[in-house]
Short mmCIF file of C-alpha atoms in Angstrom, two decimals:
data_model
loop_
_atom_site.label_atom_id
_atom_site.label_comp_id
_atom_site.label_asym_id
_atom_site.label_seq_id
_atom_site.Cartn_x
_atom_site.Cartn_y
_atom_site.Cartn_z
CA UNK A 22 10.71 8.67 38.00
CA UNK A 23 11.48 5.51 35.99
CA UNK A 24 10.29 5.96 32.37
CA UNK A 25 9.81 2.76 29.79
CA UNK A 26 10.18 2.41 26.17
CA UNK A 27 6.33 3.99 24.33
CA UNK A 28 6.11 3.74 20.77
CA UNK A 29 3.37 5.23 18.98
CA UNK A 30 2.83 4.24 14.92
CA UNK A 31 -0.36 4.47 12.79
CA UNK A 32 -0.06 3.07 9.14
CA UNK A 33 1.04 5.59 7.57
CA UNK A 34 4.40 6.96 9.82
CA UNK A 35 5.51 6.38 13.07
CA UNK A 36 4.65 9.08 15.49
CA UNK A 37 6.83 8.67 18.77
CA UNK A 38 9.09 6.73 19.85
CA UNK A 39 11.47 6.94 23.18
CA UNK A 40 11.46 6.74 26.73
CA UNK A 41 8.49 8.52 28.63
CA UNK A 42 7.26 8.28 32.39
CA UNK A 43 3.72 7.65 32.19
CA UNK A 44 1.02 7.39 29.02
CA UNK A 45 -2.35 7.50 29.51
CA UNK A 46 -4.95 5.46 26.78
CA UNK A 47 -8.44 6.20 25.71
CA UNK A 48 -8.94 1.94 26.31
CA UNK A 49 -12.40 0.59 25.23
CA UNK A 50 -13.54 0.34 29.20
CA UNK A 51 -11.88 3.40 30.19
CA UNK A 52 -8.81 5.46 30.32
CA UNK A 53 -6.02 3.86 32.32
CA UNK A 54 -2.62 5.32 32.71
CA UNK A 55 0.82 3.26 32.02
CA UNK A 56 3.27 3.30 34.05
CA UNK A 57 7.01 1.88 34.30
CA UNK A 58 6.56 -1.92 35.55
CA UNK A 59 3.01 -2.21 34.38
CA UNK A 60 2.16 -6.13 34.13
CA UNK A 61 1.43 -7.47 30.54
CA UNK A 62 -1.84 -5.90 28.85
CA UNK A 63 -3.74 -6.08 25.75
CA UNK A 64 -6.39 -3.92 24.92
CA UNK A 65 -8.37 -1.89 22.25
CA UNK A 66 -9.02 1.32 22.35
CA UNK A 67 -11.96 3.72 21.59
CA UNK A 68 -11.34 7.51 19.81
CA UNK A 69 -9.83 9.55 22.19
CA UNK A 70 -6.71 11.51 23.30
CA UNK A 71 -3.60 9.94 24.38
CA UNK A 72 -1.47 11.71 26.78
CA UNK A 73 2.30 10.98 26.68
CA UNK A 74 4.48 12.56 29.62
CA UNK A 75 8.12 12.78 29.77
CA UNK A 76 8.69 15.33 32.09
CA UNK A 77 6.34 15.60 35.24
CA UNK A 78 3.64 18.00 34.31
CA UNK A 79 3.75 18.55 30.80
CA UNK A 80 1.70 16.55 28.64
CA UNK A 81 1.63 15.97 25.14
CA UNK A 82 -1.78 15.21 23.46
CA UNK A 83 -2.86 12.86 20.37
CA UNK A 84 -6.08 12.01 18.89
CA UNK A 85 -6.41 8.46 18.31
CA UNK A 86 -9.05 6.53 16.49
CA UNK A 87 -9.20 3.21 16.88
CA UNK A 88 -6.53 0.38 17.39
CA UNK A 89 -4.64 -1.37 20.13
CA UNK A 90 -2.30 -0.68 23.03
CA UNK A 91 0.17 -3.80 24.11
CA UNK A 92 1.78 -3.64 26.87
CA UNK A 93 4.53 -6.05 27.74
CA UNK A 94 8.06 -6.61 29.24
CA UNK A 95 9.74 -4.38 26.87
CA UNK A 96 7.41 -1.38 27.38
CA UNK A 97 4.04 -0.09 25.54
CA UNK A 98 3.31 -0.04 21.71
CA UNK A 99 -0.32 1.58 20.37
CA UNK A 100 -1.14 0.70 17.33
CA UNK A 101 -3.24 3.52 16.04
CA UNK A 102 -5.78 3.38 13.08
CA UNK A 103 -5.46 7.24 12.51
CA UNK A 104 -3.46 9.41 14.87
CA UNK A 105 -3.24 13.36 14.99
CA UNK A 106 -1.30 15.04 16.88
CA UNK A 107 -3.03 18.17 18.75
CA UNK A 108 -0.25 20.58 17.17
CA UNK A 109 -2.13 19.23 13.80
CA UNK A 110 -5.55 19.07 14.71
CA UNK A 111 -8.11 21.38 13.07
CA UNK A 112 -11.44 22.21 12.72
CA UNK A 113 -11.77 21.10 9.46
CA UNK A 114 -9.98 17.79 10.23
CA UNK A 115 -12.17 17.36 13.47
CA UNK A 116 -15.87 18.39 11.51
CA UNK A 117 -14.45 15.36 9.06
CA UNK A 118 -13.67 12.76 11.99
CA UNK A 119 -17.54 13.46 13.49
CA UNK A 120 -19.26 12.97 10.02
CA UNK A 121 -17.46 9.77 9.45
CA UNK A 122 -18.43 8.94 13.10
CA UNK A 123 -21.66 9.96 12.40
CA UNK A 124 -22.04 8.18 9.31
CA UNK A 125 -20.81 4.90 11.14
CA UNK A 126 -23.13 5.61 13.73
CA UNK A 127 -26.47 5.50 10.97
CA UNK A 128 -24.44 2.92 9.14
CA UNK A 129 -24.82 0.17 11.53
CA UNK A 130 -27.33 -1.93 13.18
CA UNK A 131 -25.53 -3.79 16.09
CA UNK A 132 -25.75 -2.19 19.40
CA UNK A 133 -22.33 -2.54 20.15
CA UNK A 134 -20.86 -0.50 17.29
CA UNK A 135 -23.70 2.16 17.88
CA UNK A 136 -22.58 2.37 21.51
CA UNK A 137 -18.67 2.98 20.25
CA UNK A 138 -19.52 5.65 17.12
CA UNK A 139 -21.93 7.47 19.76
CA UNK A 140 -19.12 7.41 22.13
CA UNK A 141 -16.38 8.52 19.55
CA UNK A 142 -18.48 11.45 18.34
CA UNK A 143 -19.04 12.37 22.17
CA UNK A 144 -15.07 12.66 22.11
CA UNK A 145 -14.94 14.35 18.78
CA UNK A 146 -17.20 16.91 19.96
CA UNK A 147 -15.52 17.57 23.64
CA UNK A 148 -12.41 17.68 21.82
CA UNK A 149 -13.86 20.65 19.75
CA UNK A 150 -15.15 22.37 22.73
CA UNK A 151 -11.50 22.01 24.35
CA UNK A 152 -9.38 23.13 21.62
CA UNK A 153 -11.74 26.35 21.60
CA UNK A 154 -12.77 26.12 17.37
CA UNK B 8 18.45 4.92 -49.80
CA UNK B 9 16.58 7.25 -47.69
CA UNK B 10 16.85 11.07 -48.55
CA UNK B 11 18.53 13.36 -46.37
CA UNK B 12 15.54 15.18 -45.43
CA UNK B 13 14.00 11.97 -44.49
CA UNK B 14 17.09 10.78 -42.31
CA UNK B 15 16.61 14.64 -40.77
CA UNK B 16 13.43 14.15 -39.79
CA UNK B 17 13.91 10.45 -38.09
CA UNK B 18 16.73 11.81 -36.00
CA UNK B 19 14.29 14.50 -34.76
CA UNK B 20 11.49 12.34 -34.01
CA UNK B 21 14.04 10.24 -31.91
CA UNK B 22 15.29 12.92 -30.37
CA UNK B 23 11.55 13.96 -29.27
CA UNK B 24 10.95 10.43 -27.80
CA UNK B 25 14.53 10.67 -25.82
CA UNK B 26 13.14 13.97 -24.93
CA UNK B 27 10.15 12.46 -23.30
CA UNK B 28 11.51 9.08 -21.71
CA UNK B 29 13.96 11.39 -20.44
CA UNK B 30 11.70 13.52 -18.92
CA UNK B 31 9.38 10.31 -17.55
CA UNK B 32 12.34 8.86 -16.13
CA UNK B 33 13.19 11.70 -14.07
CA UNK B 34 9.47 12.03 -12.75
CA UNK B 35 9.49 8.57 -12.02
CA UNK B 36 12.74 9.05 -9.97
CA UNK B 37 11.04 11.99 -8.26
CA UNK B 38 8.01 9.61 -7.42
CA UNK B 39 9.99 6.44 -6.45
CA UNK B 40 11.81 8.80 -3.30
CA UNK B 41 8.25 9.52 -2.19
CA UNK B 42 6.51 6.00 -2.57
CA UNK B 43 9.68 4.32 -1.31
CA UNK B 44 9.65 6.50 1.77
CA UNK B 45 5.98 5.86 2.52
CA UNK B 46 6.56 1.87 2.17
CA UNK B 47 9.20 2.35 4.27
CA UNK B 48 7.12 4.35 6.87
CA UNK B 49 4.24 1.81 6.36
CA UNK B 50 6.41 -1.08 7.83
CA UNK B 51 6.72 -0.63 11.46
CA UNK B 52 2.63 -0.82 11.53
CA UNK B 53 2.83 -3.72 9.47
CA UNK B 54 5.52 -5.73 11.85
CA UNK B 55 3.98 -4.44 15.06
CA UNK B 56 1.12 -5.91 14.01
CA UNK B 57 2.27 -9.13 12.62
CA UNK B 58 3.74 -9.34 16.19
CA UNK B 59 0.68 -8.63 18.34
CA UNK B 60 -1.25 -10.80 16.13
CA UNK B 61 1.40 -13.53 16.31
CA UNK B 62 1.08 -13.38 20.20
CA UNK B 63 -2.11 -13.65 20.49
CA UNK B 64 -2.97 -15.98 18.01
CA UNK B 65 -0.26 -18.26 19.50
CA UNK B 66 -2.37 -18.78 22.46
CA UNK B 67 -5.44 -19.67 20.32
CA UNK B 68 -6.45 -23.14 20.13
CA UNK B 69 -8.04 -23.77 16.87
CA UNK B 70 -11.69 -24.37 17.48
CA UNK B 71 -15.21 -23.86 16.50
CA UNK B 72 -15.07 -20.70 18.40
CA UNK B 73 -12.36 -19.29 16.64
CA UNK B 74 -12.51 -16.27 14.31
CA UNK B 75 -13.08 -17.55 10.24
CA UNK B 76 -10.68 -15.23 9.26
CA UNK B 77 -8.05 -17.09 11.26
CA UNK B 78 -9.03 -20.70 10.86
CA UNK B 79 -10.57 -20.35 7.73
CA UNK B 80 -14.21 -22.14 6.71
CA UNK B 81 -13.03 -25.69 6.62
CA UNK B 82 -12.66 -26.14 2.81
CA UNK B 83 -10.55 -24.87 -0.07
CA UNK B 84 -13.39 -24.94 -2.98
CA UNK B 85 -13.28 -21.54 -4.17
CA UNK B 86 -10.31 -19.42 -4.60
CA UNK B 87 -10.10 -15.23 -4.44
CA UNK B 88 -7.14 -13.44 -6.54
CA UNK B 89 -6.89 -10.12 -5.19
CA UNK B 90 -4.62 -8.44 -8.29
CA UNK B 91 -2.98 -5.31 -7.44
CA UNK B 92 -1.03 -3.65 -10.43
CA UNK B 93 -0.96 -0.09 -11.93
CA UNK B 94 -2.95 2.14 -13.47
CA UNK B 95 -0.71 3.20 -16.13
CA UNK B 96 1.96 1.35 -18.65
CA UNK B 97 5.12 1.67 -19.37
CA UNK B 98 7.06 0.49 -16.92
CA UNK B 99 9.04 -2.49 -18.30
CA UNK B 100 7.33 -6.10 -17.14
CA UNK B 101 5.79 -4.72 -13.83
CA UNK B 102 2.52 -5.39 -14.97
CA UNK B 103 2.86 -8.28 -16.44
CA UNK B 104 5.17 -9.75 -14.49
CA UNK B 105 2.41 -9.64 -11.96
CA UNK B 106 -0.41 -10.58 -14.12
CA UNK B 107 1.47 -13.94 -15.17
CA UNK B 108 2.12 -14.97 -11.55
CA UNK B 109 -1.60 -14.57 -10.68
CA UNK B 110 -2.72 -16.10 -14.17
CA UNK B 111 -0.56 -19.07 -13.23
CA UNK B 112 -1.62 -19.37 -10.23
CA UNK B 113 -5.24 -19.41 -11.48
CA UNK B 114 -4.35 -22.13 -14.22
CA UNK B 115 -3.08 -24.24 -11.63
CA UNK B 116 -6.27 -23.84 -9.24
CA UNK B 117 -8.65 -24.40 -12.45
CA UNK B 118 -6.68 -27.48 -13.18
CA UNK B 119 -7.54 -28.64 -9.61
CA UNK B 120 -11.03 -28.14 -10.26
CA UNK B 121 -11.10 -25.64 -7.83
CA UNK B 122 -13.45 -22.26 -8.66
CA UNK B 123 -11.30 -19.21 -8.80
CA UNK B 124 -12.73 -15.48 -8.28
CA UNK B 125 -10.76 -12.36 -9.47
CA UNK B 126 -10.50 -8.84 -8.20
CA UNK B 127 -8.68 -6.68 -10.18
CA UNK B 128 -6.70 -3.27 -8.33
CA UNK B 129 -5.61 -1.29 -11.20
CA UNK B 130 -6.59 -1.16 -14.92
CA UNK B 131 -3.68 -3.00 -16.40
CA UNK B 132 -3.84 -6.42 -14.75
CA UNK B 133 -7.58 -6.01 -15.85
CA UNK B 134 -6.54 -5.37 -19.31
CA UNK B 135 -4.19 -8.15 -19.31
CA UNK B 136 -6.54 -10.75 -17.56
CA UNK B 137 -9.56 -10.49 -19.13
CA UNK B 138 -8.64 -11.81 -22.36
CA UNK B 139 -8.65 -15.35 -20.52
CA UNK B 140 -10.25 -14.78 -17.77
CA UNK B 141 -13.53 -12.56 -18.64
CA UNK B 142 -16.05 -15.21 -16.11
CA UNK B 143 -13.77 -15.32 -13.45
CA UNK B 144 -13.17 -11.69 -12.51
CA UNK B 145 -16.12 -10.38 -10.35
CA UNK B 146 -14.79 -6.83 -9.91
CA UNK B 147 -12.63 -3.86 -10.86
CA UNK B 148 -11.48 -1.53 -8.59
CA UNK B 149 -9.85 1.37 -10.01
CA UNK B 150 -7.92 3.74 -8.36
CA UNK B 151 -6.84 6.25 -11.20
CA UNK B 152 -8.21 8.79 -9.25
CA UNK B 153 -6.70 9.22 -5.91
CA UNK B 154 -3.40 10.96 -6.36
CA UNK B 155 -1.62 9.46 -2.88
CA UNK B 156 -2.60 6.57 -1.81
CA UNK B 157 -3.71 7.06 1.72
CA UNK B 158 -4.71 4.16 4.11
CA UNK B 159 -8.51 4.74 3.51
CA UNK B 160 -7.49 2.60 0.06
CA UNK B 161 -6.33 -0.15 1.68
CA UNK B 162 -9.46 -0.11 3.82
CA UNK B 163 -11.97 0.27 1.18
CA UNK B 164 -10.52 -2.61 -0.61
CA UNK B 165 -10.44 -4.92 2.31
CA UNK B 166 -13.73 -3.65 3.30
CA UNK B 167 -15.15 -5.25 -0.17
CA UNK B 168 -13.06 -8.54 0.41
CA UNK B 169 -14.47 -8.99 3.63
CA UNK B 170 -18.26 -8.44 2.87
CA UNK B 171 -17.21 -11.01 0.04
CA UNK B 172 -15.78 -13.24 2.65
CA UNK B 173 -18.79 -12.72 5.24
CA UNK B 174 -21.32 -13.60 2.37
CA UNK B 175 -19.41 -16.79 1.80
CA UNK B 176 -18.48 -16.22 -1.69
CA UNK B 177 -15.00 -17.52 -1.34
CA UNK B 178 -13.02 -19.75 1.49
CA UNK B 179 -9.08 -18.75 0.14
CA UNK B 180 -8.29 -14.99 -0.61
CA UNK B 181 -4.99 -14.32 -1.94
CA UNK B 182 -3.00 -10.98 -2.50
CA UNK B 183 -0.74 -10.63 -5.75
CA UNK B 184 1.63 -7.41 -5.81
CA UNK B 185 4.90 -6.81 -6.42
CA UNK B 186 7.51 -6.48 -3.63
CA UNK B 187 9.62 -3.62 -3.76
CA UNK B 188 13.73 -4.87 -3.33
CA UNK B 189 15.25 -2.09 -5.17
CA UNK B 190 14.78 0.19 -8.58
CA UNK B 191 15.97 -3.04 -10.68
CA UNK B 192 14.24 -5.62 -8.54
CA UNK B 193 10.90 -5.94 -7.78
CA UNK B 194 9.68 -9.52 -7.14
CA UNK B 195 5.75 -10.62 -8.07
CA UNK B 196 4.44 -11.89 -4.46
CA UNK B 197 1.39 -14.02 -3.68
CA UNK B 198 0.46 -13.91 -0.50
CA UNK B 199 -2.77 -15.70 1.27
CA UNK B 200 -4.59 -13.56 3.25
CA UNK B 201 -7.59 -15.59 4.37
CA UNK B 202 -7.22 -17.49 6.46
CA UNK B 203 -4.85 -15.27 8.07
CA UNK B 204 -1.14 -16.72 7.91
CA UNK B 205 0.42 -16.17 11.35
CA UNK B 206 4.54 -16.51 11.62
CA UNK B 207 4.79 -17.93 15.07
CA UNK B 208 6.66 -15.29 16.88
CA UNK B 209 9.41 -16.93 19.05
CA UNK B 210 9.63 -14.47 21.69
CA UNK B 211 6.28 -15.62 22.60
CA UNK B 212 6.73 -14.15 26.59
CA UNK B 213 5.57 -16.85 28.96
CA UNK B 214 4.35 -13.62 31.43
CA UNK B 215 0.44 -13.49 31.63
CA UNK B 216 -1.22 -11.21 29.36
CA UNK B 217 -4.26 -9.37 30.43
CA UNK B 218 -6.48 -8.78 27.88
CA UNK B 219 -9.26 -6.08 27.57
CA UNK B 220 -11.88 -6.71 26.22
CA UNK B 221 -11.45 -10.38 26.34
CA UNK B 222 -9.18 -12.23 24.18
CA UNK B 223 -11.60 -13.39 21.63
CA UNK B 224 -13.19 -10.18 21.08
CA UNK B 225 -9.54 -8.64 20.10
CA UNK B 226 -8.66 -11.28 17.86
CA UNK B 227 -12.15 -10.01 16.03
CA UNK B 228 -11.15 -6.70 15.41
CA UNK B 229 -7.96 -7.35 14.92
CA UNK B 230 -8.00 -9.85 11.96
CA UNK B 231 -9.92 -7.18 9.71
CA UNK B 232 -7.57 -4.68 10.40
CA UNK B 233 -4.50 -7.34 9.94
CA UNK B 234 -5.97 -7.58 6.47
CA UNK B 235 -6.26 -3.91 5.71
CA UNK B 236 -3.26 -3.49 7.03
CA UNK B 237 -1.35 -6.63 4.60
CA UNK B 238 -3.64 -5.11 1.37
CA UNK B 239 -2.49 -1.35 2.13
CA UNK B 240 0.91 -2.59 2.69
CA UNK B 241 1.00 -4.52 -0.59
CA UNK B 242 -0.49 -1.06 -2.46
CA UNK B 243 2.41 1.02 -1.19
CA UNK B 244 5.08 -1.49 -1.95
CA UNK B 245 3.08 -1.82 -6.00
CA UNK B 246 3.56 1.97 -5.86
CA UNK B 247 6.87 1.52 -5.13
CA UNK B 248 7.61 -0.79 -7.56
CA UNK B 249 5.67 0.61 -10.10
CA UNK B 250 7.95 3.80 -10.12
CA UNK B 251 11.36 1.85 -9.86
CA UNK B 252 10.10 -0.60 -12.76
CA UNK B 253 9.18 2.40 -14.99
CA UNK B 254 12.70 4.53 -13.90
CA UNK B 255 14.62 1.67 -15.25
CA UNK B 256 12.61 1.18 -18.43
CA UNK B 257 12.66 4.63 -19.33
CA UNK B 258 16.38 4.77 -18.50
CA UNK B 259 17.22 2.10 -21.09
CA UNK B 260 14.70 3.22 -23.56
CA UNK B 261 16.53 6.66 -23.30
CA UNK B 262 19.84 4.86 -24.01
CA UNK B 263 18.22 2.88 -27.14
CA UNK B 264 17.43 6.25 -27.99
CA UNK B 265 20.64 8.09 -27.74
CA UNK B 266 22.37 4.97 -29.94
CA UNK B 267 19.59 5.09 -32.38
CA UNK B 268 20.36 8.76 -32.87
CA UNK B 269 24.09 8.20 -33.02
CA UNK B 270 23.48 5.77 -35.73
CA UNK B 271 20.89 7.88 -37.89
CA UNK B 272 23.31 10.63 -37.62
CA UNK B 273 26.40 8.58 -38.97
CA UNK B 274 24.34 7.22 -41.69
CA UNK B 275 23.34 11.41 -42.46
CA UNK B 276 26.58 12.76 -42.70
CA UNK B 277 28.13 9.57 -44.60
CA UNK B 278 25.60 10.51 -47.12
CA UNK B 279 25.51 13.86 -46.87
CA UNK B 280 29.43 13.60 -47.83
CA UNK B 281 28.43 11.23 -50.70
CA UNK B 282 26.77 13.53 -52.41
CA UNK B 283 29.47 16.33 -52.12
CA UNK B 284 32.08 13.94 -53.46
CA UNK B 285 29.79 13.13 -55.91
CA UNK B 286 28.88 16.58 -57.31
CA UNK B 287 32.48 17.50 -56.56
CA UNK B 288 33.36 14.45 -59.33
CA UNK B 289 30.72 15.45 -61.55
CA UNK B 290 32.29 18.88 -61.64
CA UNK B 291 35.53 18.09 -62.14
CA UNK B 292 34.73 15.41 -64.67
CA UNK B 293 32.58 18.41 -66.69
CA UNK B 294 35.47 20.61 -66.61
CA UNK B 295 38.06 17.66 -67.96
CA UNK B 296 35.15 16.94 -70.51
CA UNK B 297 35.90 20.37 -72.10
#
């Protein structure tokens, strides 16, 4: 399978970097998967997990919240506000994500940012529920 | 002539403060590998972003529709310093190294007859600007309390700059900090922030881009977070600084020290031998006397 370059950084490190076959993003108006050859994209993307593969069937999952995916000629970037690994994640760490969703949720009046904390904490919580706490 | 016992007692008290620079200049050294590795870490973020933004914003004809924080609001009448120095002293000219760039700056806007606003990161620059600039600094934030600086800074900061910048209390913002080149360099940096400065990227692809959601709607959210991302950049790069400006200082201070005591010393023995040579005299004198 042909793979492309995926680099993954938030502010404070970067988190991968190399060659995968196929990455699939939590973007604003769905999840869409990257693959080799994928035409130029730009998009934002919503709290959710990122999926990386690099060898067919085994994924490797990362919390993302907030920030952009670009996808051009020399292969994807995501530009992550906060990114945890799943290796990382805990409960504590996940109870702290949905109260500052929830609190950006009460926080704001526009319908738009409503819509995306309602959605994030929807995320948060299935996350929860997956990872069994 | 000082006595002996007082000469004892000033070579201690050196010794003490050797003891301590000593000790602050190791800590220092311990903290520079840590903030130097998180500015490091920082920079990727930083230049993928300047990049994204560059290509996009490339594309963006200037217009009424475009983002503020990009084109700016039309006029240069009042004028933001965003200070960022540190929250403790001692550490050679770092602070006011930093604190003269932005005070010059401000002298020079003043003179223009422009308005100038001040936000102060860090206690020092406060302490240094607001013997001349008491009116013209609107806020201090302090951030003596958080023990590593985390990216949540840099957002809280640029959160208050923007709800500034959406109330229309300024139409220039720009950043002072200190650029980290190496444990004796650091270079005071202004940088303007708003509007957003943009370094035309020259592998500007000529292949389509599809954006999602539309164009304009990124280049909203992704101004703010180009500013939190320059102001958090320019905090770990202070912290940086900070720590390389203070290892230095405390390095020579400990070398002042070590000559002051090898001086104080010579003078104690020369004397101490004095006064042997001298009784020794006296003695001898007595005994020829007899």
């Amino acid at each position: 399978m042909a793979t492309f370059n995926f680099e993954l950084v938030s502010p404070e490190r970067v988190l991968f970097s190399g060659d995968v076959d196929a990455v699939v993003l939590p973007a604003t108006e769905g999840d869409m998967t990257v693959l080799a050859g994928h035409s130029p994209v730009m998009t934002a993307l919503k709290t959710g997990f990122l999926v990386i593969t690099s060898t067919p069937g085994n994924g490797r999952r990362i919390l993302v919240r907030g920030g952009f995916a670009d996808v051009n000629q020399n292969g994807l970037t995501v530009l992550a506000e906060r990114a945890l690994p799943e290796e990382e994640l805990t409960q504590e760490i996940l109870d702290h994500e949905i109260l500052t969703a929830e609190m950006h949720y009460d926080a704001s009046n526009e319908p738009a940012t409503k819509q995306a904390a309602e959605s994030a904490i929807a995320q948060l919580r299935e996350a929860k529920a997956a990872l069994n706490f | 002539m000082p006595s002996l016992k007082d000469l004892r007692n000033r070579i201690a008290s050196v010794k003490a403060t050797q003891k301590i620079t000593k000790a602050m200049q190791m800590v220092a050294a311990a903290k520079l590998r840590r903030a130097q590795t998180a500015a490091e870490a920082a920079r990727p973020y930083a230049e993928r972003m300047a990049a994204v933004l560059g290509n996009i914003a490339s594309g963006v004809i200037v217009g009424p529709e475009t983002p503020r924080l990009l084109a700016g609001t039309g006029s240069d009448r009042v004028h933001l310093l965003v200070v960022c120095t540190a929250e403790r002293g001692l550490c050679g000219a770092f602070n006011s190294s930093i604190a003269r760039l932005a005070r010059d700056h401000a002298n020079r806007l003043m003179a223009e007859g422009k308005t100038v606003k001040i936000i102060c990161v860090g206690k020092k620059g406060y302490d240094i600007l607001r013997r001349q600039f008491v009116q013209q600094i609107i806020e201090l934030i302090d951030l003596r309390s958080v023990r590593q600086l985390g990216f949540e800074q840099g957002d809280m900061i640029a959160q208050k700059v923007l709800a500034r910048f959406e109330a229309g209390e300024f139409d220039v913002a720009t950043l002072f900090y200190s650029r980290f080149r190496s444990v004796i360099a650091q270079i005071p940096t202004a940088q303007q922030i708003i509007p957003a400065q943009i370094e035309a990227t020259g592998t500007s692809s000529d292949a389509v881009y599809d954006y999602e959601p539309d164009e304009g709607e990124i280049l909203t959210t992704l101004l703010p977070r180009n500013l939190t991302v320059q102001i958090f950049r320019a905090l770990l790069e202070n912290a940086a600084s900070e720590q390389g400006a203070r290892m230095s200082a405390m390095d020579s201070a400990t070398r002042n020290a070590g000559e002051m005591i090898k001086k104080q010393t010579m003078t104690y023995n020369r004397s101490r031998q004095a006064m042997i040579t001298k009784e020794l005299i006296e003695i001898i004198s007595g005994a020829e006397a007899l």
